[in-house]
Amino acid sequence: MSQLAVNDSIDTSSVVEAPSPTAIALVQLALACGGFGIGTGEFAIMGLLPNVADTFSVTTPQAGYVISAYALGVVVGAPIIAVLAAKMARRSLLLLVMGIFAVGNILSAMAPTFESFTVMRFITGLPHGAYFGVAAIVAASMVPMHKRARAVGRVMLGLTVATLLGTALATVFGQSLNWRLAFTIVGIIGLLTVALIWYYVPRDRVAEGASFRRELGAFKRPQVLLTLATASVGFGGMFAMFSYIAPTTTQVAMLPDSMVAVMLIIFGIGMNVGNVVGSWFADKSLMGTIGGSLVFNIVVLTMFSLTAASPFMLAICVFCIGCGFAAGPAVQTRLMDVAADAQTLAAASHHSAFNIANALGAWLGGLVIAQGYGFAATGYVGAILSLIGIFVFAASLGLDRRSA
């Protein structure tokens, strides 16, 4: 068996051999289960907004505030939890944040008022980034250096599978029975993840010298900031398109409402393909995968705007834009590389950056639509954001060369 690059924080003092492939696979499965629960909980609400609005006697746009509340929780929760939990063992932190997520969803299902439901969605979003960041570190620590991105990709596969299956199933159950049931199920998935982590993830000890100050030091490193900026801006294009895929399908491609779900499935398939392929490429060329994804995004987002009126081309472009998620594992791995001894904060902030990209893309796309340029113009917005991302990425490459 080849020697595995086990992170210093994993306690291997009581074992003679490195973890077996089966043990590693079970750890990755446990961590991916949490990603599946988080992804389902995050995206299912989009299909249940009318049901939530009816329950609490608010308008559907007002019900949409709960999506913003969750995203805000992700953005602020990742750095705060990472800093406050600097002296916690990673296994313990995973158990804590997934426990918060599970309880938050169960309490969301029990919320008596719209205000309390919104607060619970904010609280439920807090552990999102910290979970994925720490899970990525743990998964990468158990494999050789040349397989790290694929390990990270397997953890994130839970998230991408959730966009394809989990969200659809939760929406069906929520709409046909009760939307509260959907959040209850997500909470149960969270509790299952807690059990799997408890059983399969090896105990570890706190890294020597871990402290609040050391974690905060991640934000003093230019490469960390540039990588987060690349993700925040460069990958906002995906969300500029995705946020308005329903009206683009029905009003631009002139397809029936039933085809919206088909487009969402196509997008989910693209995300899963991108995650798997991108992970493989990232292990071959980390920076090449990030830069290549940005260039790829410019091309497919531009094609989206030019051909959205064609149902066939719309489907092709939606699939390809979903494939743009190929950069996800690469960016996560890059952050672990440049963060030095402050990996938890940097890795957790990755998902804060993607939620900023989500908000930025949706906002700019909405502005262009409001100016009368049409729903298909969101692709041009995304292409411009990806182009800006390339300039930020180029600055990061330049700094790499000067530091070499």
Short mmCIF file of N, CA, C and O in Angstrom, two decimals, residues 115-237:
data_model
loop_
_atom_site.label_atom_id
_atom_site.label_comp_id
_atom_site.label_asym_id
_atom_site.label_seq_id
_atom_site.Cartn_x
_atom_site.Cartn_y
_atom_site.Cartn_z
N GLU A 115 -41.67 34.96 11.06
CA GLU A 115 -40.47 35.57 11.64
C GLU A 115 -39.57 34.51 12.28
O GLU A 115 -38.35 34.51 12.08
N SER A 116 -40.18 33.59 13.03
CA SER A 116 -39.38 32.55 13.67
C SER A 116 -38.79 31.60 12.63
O SER A 116 -37.66 31.11 12.78
N PHE A 117 -39.53 31.35 11.56
CA PHE A 117 -39.02 30.49 10.48
C PHE A 117 -37.80 31.14 9.82
O PHE A 117 -36.80 30.47 9.55
N THR A 118 -37.88 32.44 9.59
CA THR A 118 -36.77 33.16 8.97
C THR A 118 -35.53 33.12 9.87
O THR A 118 -34.41 32.91 9.39
N VAL A 119 -35.73 33.32 11.17
CA VAL A 119 -34.61 33.27 12.11
C VAL A 119 -33.98 31.87 12.11
O VAL A 119 -32.75 31.73 12.11
N MET A 120 -34.80 30.85 12.07
CA MET A 120 -34.27 29.48 12.08
C MET A 120 -33.51 29.17 10.80
O MET A 120 -32.51 28.44 10.82
N ARG A 121 -33.95 29.72 9.67
CA ARG A 121 -33.20 29.50 8.43
C ARG A 121 -31.83 30.18 8.50
O ARG A 121 -30.84 29.64 8.00
N PHE A 122 -31.76 31.35 9.13
CA PHE A 122 -30.48 32.02 9.32
C PHE A 122 -29.56 31.17 10.19
O PHE A 122 -28.38 30.94 9.86
N ILE A 123 -30.09 30.68 11.31
CA ILE A 123 -29.29 29.87 12.22
C ILE A 123 -28.84 28.57 11.55
O ILE A 123 -27.69 28.13 11.71
N THR A 124 -29.72 27.98 10.76
CA THR A 124 -29.39 26.73 10.06
C THR A 124 -28.28 26.95 9.03
O THR A 124 -27.49 26.03 8.76
N GLY A 125 -28.20 28.14 8.46
CA GLY A 125 -27.15 28.43 7.48
C GLY A 125 -25.78 28.66 8.09
O GLY A 125 -24.75 28.52 7.41
N LEU A 126 -25.73 28.97 9.39
CA LEU A 126 -24.45 29.30 10.04
C LEU A 126 -23.40 28.19 9.89
O LEU A 126 -22.24 28.48 9.60
N PRO A 127 -23.74 26.90 10.09
CA PRO A 127 -22.70 25.86 10.04
C PRO A 127 -22.33 25.39 8.63
O PRO A 127 -21.41 24.59 8.48
N HIS A 128 -23.02 25.86 7.62
CA HIS A 128 -22.85 25.38 6.24
C HIS A 128 -21.39 25.42 5.80
O HIS A 128 -20.80 24.40 5.43
N GLY A 129 -20.80 26.61 5.79
CA GLY A 129 -19.44 26.76 5.29
C GLY A 129 -18.41 26.05 6.15
O GLY A 129 -17.47 25.43 5.64
N ALA A 130 -18.58 26.13 7.47
CA ALA A 130 -17.63 25.47 8.37
C ALA A 130 -17.64 23.96 8.15
O ALA A 130 -16.59 23.32 8.16
N TYR A 131 -18.82 23.40 7.93
CA TYR A 131 -18.89 21.95 7.71
C TYR A 131 -18.12 21.55 6.46
O TYR A 131 -17.27 20.65 6.50
N PHE A 132 -18.41 22.20 5.34
CA PHE A 132 -17.75 21.81 4.10
C PHE A 132 -16.24 22.08 4.17
O PHE A 132 -15.45 21.28 3.65
N GLY A 133 -15.85 23.17 4.80
CA GLY A 133 -14.43 23.48 4.91
C GLY A 133 -13.68 22.43 5.70
O GLY A 133 -12.64 21.91 5.26
N VAL A 134 -14.19 22.10 6.88
CA VAL A 134 -13.52 21.11 7.74
C VAL A 134 -13.61 19.72 7.12
O VAL A 134 -12.65 18.95 7.17
N ALA A 135 -14.75 19.40 6.52
CA ALA A 135 -14.90 18.08 5.87
C ALA A 135 -13.88 17.92 4.75
O ALA A 135 -13.30 16.84 4.58
N ALA A 136 -13.65 18.98 3.99
CA ALA A 136 -12.66 18.93 2.91
C ALA A 136 -11.26 18.69 3.46
O ALA A 136 -10.47 17.92 2.91
N ILE A 137 -10.92 19.37 4.56
CA ILE A 137 -9.61 19.21 5.17
C ILE A 137 -9.42 17.78 5.65
O ILE A 137 -8.37 17.15 5.43
N VAL A 138 -10.43 17.24 6.33
CA VAL A 138 -10.34 15.88 6.84
C VAL A 138 -10.19 14.88 5.70
O VAL A 138 -9.34 13.97 5.74
N ALA A 139 -11.00 15.02 4.64
CA ALA A 139 -10.93 14.10 3.51
C ALA A 139 -9.58 14.17 2.82
O ALA A 139 -8.98 13.13 2.48
N ALA A 140 -9.07 15.38 2.61
CA ALA A 140 -7.79 15.55 1.92
C ALA A 140 -6.63 15.03 2.76
O ALA A 140 -5.61 14.58 2.22
N SER A 141 -6.77 15.08 4.09
CA SER A 141 -5.67 14.66 4.97
C SER A 141 -5.45 13.15 4.96
O SER A 141 -4.41 12.68 5.42
N MET A 142 -6.40 12.40 4.43
CA MET A 142 -6.32 10.95 4.50
C MET A 142 -5.85 10.28 3.21
O MET A 142 -5.84 9.05 3.11
N VAL A 143 -5.51 11.08 2.20
CA VAL A 143 -5.09 10.52 0.91
C VAL A 143 -3.76 11.14 0.50
O VAL A 143 -3.34 12.17 1.03
N PRO A 144 -3.08 10.54 -0.49
CA PRO A 144 -1.83 11.12 -0.99
C PRO A 144 -2.08 12.50 -1.60
O PRO A 144 -3.19 12.82 -2.02
N MET A 145 -1.04 13.29 -1.69
CA MET A 145 -1.15 14.66 -2.20
C MET A 145 -1.78 14.71 -3.59
O MET A 145 -2.56 15.62 -3.88
N HIS A 146 -1.45 13.74 -4.46
CA HIS A 146 -1.94 13.80 -5.83
C HIS A 146 -3.39 13.34 -5.96
O HIS A 146 -3.91 13.27 -7.08
N LYS A 147 -4.04 13.02 -4.83
CA LYS A 147 -5.45 12.62 -4.88
C LYS A 147 -6.34 13.51 -4.02
O LYS A 147 -7.51 13.20 -3.80
N ARG A 148 -5.80 14.63 -3.54
CA ARG A 148 -6.55 15.49 -2.62
C ARG A 148 -7.82 16.06 -3.23
O ARG A 148 -8.89 16.04 -2.63
N ALA A 149 -7.72 16.60 -4.44
CA ALA A 149 -8.88 17.24 -5.06
C ALA A 149 -10.00 16.24 -5.29
O ALA A 149 -11.18 16.57 -5.14
N ARG A 150 -9.65 15.00 -5.65
CA ARG A 150 -10.68 13.99 -5.84
C ARG A 150 -11.36 13.64 -4.51
O ARG A 150 -12.57 13.38 -4.48
N ALA A 151 -10.58 13.63 -3.43
CA ALA A 151 -11.17 13.38 -2.11
C ALA A 151 -12.14 14.51 -1.76
O ALA A 151 -13.24 14.27 -1.26
N VAL A 152 -11.72 15.75 -2.01
CA VAL A 152 -12.60 16.90 -1.77
C VAL A 152 -13.84 16.81 -2.65
O VAL A 152 -14.96 17.08 -2.21
N GLY A 153 -13.65 16.41 -3.90
CA GLY A 153 -14.77 16.28 -4.83
C GLY A 153 -15.78 15.25 -4.37
O GLY A 153 -16.99 15.43 -4.56
N ARG A 154 -15.31 14.16 -3.75
CA ARG A 154 -16.25 13.13 -3.27
C ARG A 154 -17.09 13.66 -2.11
O ARG A 154 -18.26 13.31 -1.98
N VAL A 155 -16.50 14.50 -1.29
CA VAL A 155 -17.27 15.13 -0.21
C VAL A 155 -18.32 16.07 -0.81
O VAL A 155 -19.49 16.07 -0.41
N MET A 156 -17.91 16.86 -1.81
CA MET A 156 -18.82 17.81 -2.44
C MET A 156 -19.84 17.12 -3.34
O MET A 156 -20.84 17.72 -3.74
N LEU A 157 -19.59 15.83 -3.66
CA LEU A 157 -20.55 15.08 -4.46
C LEU A 157 -21.90 15.00 -3.76
O LEU A 157 -22.95 14.97 -4.41
N GLY A 158 -21.87 15.00 -2.42
CA GLY A 158 -23.13 15.03 -1.68
C GLY A 158 -23.94 16.25 -2.01
O GLY A 158 -25.17 16.19 -2.18
N LEU A 159 -23.27 17.40 -2.14
CA LEU A 159 -23.94 18.65 -2.48
C LEU A 159 -24.49 18.62 -3.90
O LEU A 159 -25.64 19.02 -4.14
N THR A 160 -23.69 18.14 -4.85
CA THR A 160 -24.14 18.15 -6.24
C THR A 160 -25.25 17.11 -6.48
O THR A 160 -26.17 17.37 -7.25
N VAL A 161 -25.18 15.96 -5.81
CA VAL A 161 -26.26 14.97 -5.92
C VAL A 161 -27.55 15.54 -5.33
O VAL A 161 -28.65 15.29 -5.83
N ALA A 162 -27.41 16.37 -4.30
CA ALA A 162 -28.59 16.99 -3.69
C ALA A 162 -29.31 17.89 -4.69
O ALA A 162 -30.55 17.95 -4.70
N THR A 163 -28.56 18.59 -5.55
CA THR A 163 -29.20 19.45 -6.54
C THR A 163 -29.95 18.64 -7.57
O THR A 163 -30.90 19.13 -8.18
N LEU A 164 -29.54 17.39 -7.74
CA LEU A 164 -30.16 16.54 -8.76
C LEU A 164 -31.32 15.71 -8.20
O LEU A 164 -32.39 15.62 -8.81
N LEU A 165 -31.12 15.11 -7.03
CA LEU A 165 -32.12 14.20 -6.46
C LEU A 165 -32.77 14.72 -5.19
O LEU A 165 -33.99 14.73 -5.07
N GLY A 166 -31.95 15.14 -4.23
CA GLY A 166 -32.47 15.54 -2.93
C GLY A 166 -33.47 16.66 -3.00
O GLY A 166 -34.54 16.61 -2.39
N THR A 167 -33.13 17.70 -3.78
CA THR A 167 -34.02 18.85 -3.88
C THR A 167 -35.34 18.46 -4.53
O THR A 167 -36.42 18.87 -4.08
N ALA A 168 -35.27 17.65 -5.59
CA ALA A 168 -36.49 17.24 -6.28
C ALA A 168 -37.39 16.41 -5.37
O ALA A 168 -38.61 16.62 -5.31
N LEU A 169 -36.80 15.46 -4.64
CA LEU A 169 -37.59 14.60 -3.76
C LEU A 169 -38.21 15.40 -2.62
O LEU A 169 -39.37 15.21 -2.26
N ALA A 170 -37.41 16.30 -2.03
CA ALA A 170 -37.93 17.13 -0.93
C ALA A 170 -39.06 18.01 -1.42
O ALA A 170 -40.05 18.23 -0.71
N THR A 171 -38.94 18.53 -2.65
CA THR A 171 -39.98 19.38 -3.21
C THR A 171 -41.27 18.58 -3.43
O THR A 171 -42.37 19.05 -3.12
N VAL A 172 -41.12 17.36 -3.96
CA VAL A 172 -42.30 16.52 -4.21
C VAL A 172 -43.01 16.20 -2.90
O VAL A 172 -44.24 16.34 -2.79
N PHE A 173 -42.26 15.76 -1.89
CA PHE A 173 -42.86 15.45 -0.60
C PHE A 173 -43.47 16.70 0.03
O PHE A 173 -44.57 16.65 0.60
N GLY A 174 -42.75 17.80 -0.07
CA GLY A 174 -43.23 19.04 0.55
C GLY A 174 -44.49 19.56 -0.09
O GLY A 174 -45.39 20.06 0.59
N GLN A 175 -44.58 19.45 -1.42
CA GLN A 175 -45.74 19.97 -2.13
C GLN A 175 -46.94 19.04 -2.01
O GLN A 175 -48.08 19.50 -1.89
N SER A 176 -46.71 17.73 -2.03
CA SER A 176 -47.83 16.78 -2.01
C SER A 176 -48.35 16.52 -0.60
O SER A 176 -49.53 16.21 -0.42
N LEU A 177 -47.48 16.64 0.40
CA LEU A 177 -47.89 16.39 1.78
C LEU A 177 -47.86 17.68 2.59
O LEU A 177 -48.89 18.29 2.82
N ASN A 178 -46.67 18.11 2.99
CA ASN A 178 -46.54 19.34 3.77
C ASN A 178 -45.09 19.79 3.71
O ASN A 178 -44.19 18.97 3.86
N TRP A 179 -44.89 21.10 3.48
CA TRP A 179 -43.51 21.58 3.35
C TRP A 179 -42.71 21.35 4.62
O TRP A 179 -41.48 21.21 4.58
N ARG A 180 -43.38 21.29 5.76
CA ARG A 180 -42.67 21.06 7.02
C ARG A 180 -42.02 19.67 7.04
O ARG A 180 -40.97 19.48 7.65
N LEU A 181 -42.64 18.73 6.34
CA LEU A 181 -42.08 17.38 6.27
C LEU A 181 -40.72 17.39 5.59
O LEU A 181 -39.81 16.65 5.99
N ALA A 182 -40.57 18.24 4.57
CA ALA A 182 -39.30 18.31 3.84
C ALA A 182 -38.16 18.69 4.78
O ALA A 182 -37.07 18.08 4.75
N PHE A 183 -38.39 19.69 5.63
CA PHE A 183 -37.33 20.13 6.54
C PHE A 183 -37.11 19.11 7.66
O PHE A 183 -35.99 18.98 8.17
N THR A 184 -38.15 18.40 8.03
CA THR A 184 -37.98 17.33 9.02
C THR A 184 -37.07 16.24 8.47
O THR A 184 -36.17 15.74 9.16
N ILE A 185 -37.29 15.87 7.20
CA ILE A 185 -36.45 14.86 6.56
C ILE A 185 -35.00 15.31 6.49
O ILE A 185 -34.08 14.53 6.77
N VAL A 186 -34.79 16.57 6.14
CA VAL A 186 -33.42 17.11 6.09
C VAL A 186 -32.78 17.05 7.48
O VAL A 186 -31.60 16.72 7.62
N GLY A 187 -33.56 17.37 8.51
CA GLY A 187 -33.04 17.28 9.87
C GLY A 187 -32.64 15.85 10.23
O GLY A 187 -31.61 15.62 10.89
N ILE A 188 -33.43 14.88 9.79
CA ILE A 188 -33.10 13.47 10.05
C ILE A 188 -31.82 13.08 9.32
O ILE A 188 -30.98 12.35 9.87
N ILE A 189 -31.64 13.57 8.09
CA ILE A 189 -30.39 13.31 7.37
C ILE A 189 -29.20 13.88 8.15
O ILE A 189 -28.13 13.28 8.22
N GLY A 190 -29.41 15.06 8.75
CA GLY A 190 -28.36 15.66 9.57
C GLY A 190 -28.01 14.79 10.77
O GLY A 190 -26.83 14.60 11.10
N LEU A 191 -29.03 14.25 11.42
CA LEU A 191 -28.78 13.37 12.58
C LEU A 191 -28.08 12.09 12.14
O LEU A 191 -27.20 11.58 12.85
N LEU A 192 -28.46 11.56 10.97
CA LEU A 192 -27.78 10.38 10.44
C LEU A 192 -26.31 10.68 10.19
O LEU A 192 -25.43 9.86 10.49
N THR A 193 -26.02 11.87 9.68
CA THR A 193 -24.64 12.26 9.44
C THR A 193 -23.84 12.33 10.73
O THR A 193 -22.67 11.92 10.79
N VAL A 194 -24.46 12.87 11.78
CA VAL A 194 -23.80 12.92 13.08
C VAL A 194 -23.39 11.51 13.52
O VAL A 194 -22.26 11.28 13.97
N ALA A 195 -24.30 10.55 13.35
CA ALA A 195 -24.00 9.16 13.73
C ALA A 195 -22.87 8.59 12.88
O ALA A 195 -21.96 7.91 13.40
N LEU A 196 -22.89 8.86 11.58
CA LEU A 196 -21.86 8.34 10.69
C LEU A 196 -20.49 8.94 11.00
O LEU A 196 -19.46 8.23 10.99
N ILE A 197 -20.46 10.24 11.27
CA ILE A 197 -19.20 10.89 11.63
C ILE A 197 -18.67 10.33 12.95
O ILE A 197 -17.47 10.04 13.09
N TRP A 198 -19.55 10.17 13.91
CA TRP A 198 -19.16 9.63 15.21
C TRP A 198 -18.53 8.24 15.06
O TRP A 198 -17.53 7.93 15.71
N TYR A 199 -19.08 7.46 14.16
CA TYR A 199 -18.65 6.07 14.03
C TYR A 199 -17.43 5.91 13.12
O TYR A 199 -16.53 5.11 13.41
N TYR A 200 -17.37 6.67 12.01
CA TYR A 200 -16.35 6.40 10.99
C TYR A 200 -15.17 7.38 10.97
O TYR A 200 -14.06 6.99 10.58
N VAL A 201 -15.39 8.64 11.32
CA VAL A 201 -14.29 9.62 11.24
C VAL A 201 -13.36 9.41 12.43
O VAL A 201 -13.81 9.43 13.58
N PRO A 202 -12.05 9.21 12.19
CA PRO A 202 -11.13 8.95 13.30
C PRO A 202 -10.99 10.15 14.23
O PRO A 202 -11.09 11.30 13.80
N ARG A 203 -10.76 9.86 15.50
CA ARG A 203 -10.52 10.93 16.46
C ARG A 203 -9.21 11.63 16.12
O ARG A 203 -8.27 11.00 15.63
N ASP A 204 -9.16 12.90 16.37
CA ASP A 204 -7.95 13.67 16.10
C ASP A 204 -7.67 14.59 17.27
O ASP A 204 -8.50 14.76 18.16
N ARG A 205 -6.50 15.14 17.28
CA ARG A 205 -6.13 16.08 18.34
C ARG A 205 -5.97 17.48 17.74
O ARG A 205 -5.71 17.62 16.54
N VAL A 206 -6.12 18.47 18.56
CA VAL A 206 -6.00 19.85 18.11
C VAL A 206 -4.57 20.09 17.65
O VAL A 206 -3.60 19.68 18.30
N ALA A 207 -4.43 20.75 16.50
CA ALA A 207 -3.10 21.04 15.97
C ALA A 207 -2.32 21.92 16.94
O ALA A 207 -2.88 22.82 17.59
N GLU A 208 -1.05 21.64 17.04
CA GLU A 208 -0.20 22.41 17.95
C GLU A 208 -0.19 23.88 17.57
O GLU A 208 -0.02 24.23 16.40
N GLY A 209 -0.37 24.74 18.55
CA GLY A 209 -0.35 26.19 18.31
C GLY A 209 -1.64 26.77 17.76
O GLY A 209 -1.69 27.95 17.42
N ALA A 210 -2.69 25.95 17.66
CA ALA A 210 -3.97 26.45 17.14
C ALA A 210 -4.52 27.55 18.03
O ALA A 210 -4.48 27.46 19.26
N SER A 211 -5.01 28.63 17.42
CA SER A 211 -5.55 29.75 18.19
C SER A 211 -6.43 30.62 17.31
O SER A 211 -6.40 30.51 16.08
N PHE A 212 -7.21 31.49 17.95
CA PHE A 212 -8.03 32.43 17.21
C PHE A 212 -7.16 33.30 16.31
O PHE A 212 -7.48 33.54 15.14
N ARG A 213 -6.07 33.79 16.87
CA ARG A 213 -5.20 34.71 16.15
C ARG A 213 -4.61 34.04 14.90
O ARG A 213 -4.52 34.65 13.84
N ARG A 214 -4.22 32.77 15.03
CA ARG A 214 -3.61 32.09 13.89
C ARG A 214 -4.62 31.90 12.77
O ARG A 214 -4.29 32.07 11.60
N GLU A 215 -5.86 31.54 13.11
CA GLU A 215 -6.87 31.39 12.08
C GLU A 215 -7.17 32.71 11.38
O GLU A 215 -7.31 32.77 10.16
N LEU A 216 -7.26 33.78 12.16
CA LEU A 216 -7.51 35.09 11.56
C LEU A 216 -6.38 35.51 10.63
O LEU A 216 -6.58 36.33 9.72
N GLY A 217 -5.21 34.95 10.85
CA GLY A 217 -4.07 35.26 10.01
C GLY A 217 -4.28 34.86 8.56
O GLY A 217 -3.57 35.35 7.67
N ALA A 218 -5.26 33.99 8.30
CA ALA A 218 -5.54 33.59 6.91
C ALA A 218 -5.91 34.80 6.06
O ALA A 218 -5.53 34.89 4.88
N PHE A 219 -6.63 35.75 6.66
CA PHE A 219 -7.07 36.91 5.91
C PHE A 219 -5.97 37.95 5.72
O PHE A 219 -6.18 38.98 5.09
N LYS A 220 -4.79 37.68 6.26
CA LYS A 220 -3.64 38.53 6.01
C LYS A 220 -2.82 38.05 4.81
O LYS A 220 -1.89 38.72 4.39
N ARG A 221 -3.17 36.88 4.30
CA ARG A 221 -2.43 36.29 3.19
C ARG A 221 -3.07 36.70 1.87
O ARG A 221 -4.22 36.35 1.60
N PRO A 222 -2.35 37.43 1.02
CA PRO A 222 -2.94 37.90 -0.25
C PRO A 222 -3.50 36.78 -1.11
O PRO A 222 -4.54 36.95 -1.75
N GLN A 223 -2.84 35.62 -1.11
CA GLN A 223 -3.32 34.54 -1.97
C GLN A 223 -4.67 33.99 -1.52
O GLN A 223 -5.48 33.57 -2.34
N VAL A 224 -4.89 33.98 -0.21
CA VAL A 224 -6.20 33.56 0.29
C VAL A 224 -7.28 34.54 -0.17
O VAL A 224 -8.33 34.14 -0.68
N LEU A 225 -7.00 35.82 -0.03
CA LEU A 225 -7.98 36.85 -0.42
C LEU A 225 -8.23 36.83 -1.92
O LEU A 225 -9.38 36.97 -2.37
N LEU A 226 -7.17 36.65 -2.71
CA LEU A 226 -7.33 36.62 -4.16
C LEU A 226 -8.12 35.39 -4.61
O LEU A 226 -8.94 35.46 -5.53
N THR A 227 -7.90 34.25 -3.96
CA THR A 227 -8.65 33.05 -4.31
C THR A 227 -10.11 33.21 -3.96
O THR A 227 -11.00 32.82 -4.74
N LEU A 228 -10.39 33.77 -2.79
CA LEU A 228 -11.79 34.01 -2.41
C LEU A 228 -12.45 35.02 -3.35
O LEU A 228 -13.62 34.88 -3.71
N ALA A 229 -11.69 36.04 -3.77
CA ALA A 229 -12.23 37.03 -4.69
C ALA A 229 -12.51 36.41 -6.05
O ALA A 229 -13.52 36.73 -6.71
N THR A 230 -11.64 35.50 -6.49
CA THR A 230 -11.87 34.79 -7.75
C THR A 230 -13.18 34.03 -7.71
O THR A 230 -13.98 34.06 -8.66
N ALA A 231 -13.42 33.34 -6.60
CA ALA A 231 -14.67 32.57 -6.46
C ALA A 231 -15.88 33.50 -6.35
O ALA A 231 -16.93 33.25 -6.94
N SER A 232 -15.74 34.59 -5.58
CA SER A 232 -16.87 35.50 -5.32
C SER A 232 -17.34 36.19 -6.59
O SER A 232 -18.54 36.41 -6.78
N VAL A 233 -16.40 36.55 -7.46
CA VAL A 233 -16.75 37.28 -8.68
C VAL A 233 -16.82 36.35 -9.89
O VAL A 233 -17.80 36.32 -10.63
N GLY A 234 -15.76 35.58 -10.07
CA GLY A 234 -15.63 34.79 -11.29
C GLY A 234 -16.71 33.76 -11.49
O GLY A 234 -17.04 33.41 -12.63
N PHE A 235 -17.29 33.24 -10.41
CA PHE A 235 -18.28 32.19 -10.56
C PHE A 235 -19.69 32.68 -10.24
O PHE A 235 -20.61 31.88 -10.03
N GLY A 236 -19.86 34.00 -10.23
CA GLY A 236 -21.20 34.56 -10.07
C GLY A 236 -22.05 34.37 -11.31
O GLY A 236 -23.28 34.44 -11.25
N GLY A 237 -21.40 34.12 -12.45
CA GLY A 237 -22.14 33.96 -13.69
C GLY A 237 -23.09 32.79 -13.68
O GLY A 237 -24.20 32.85 -14.23
#
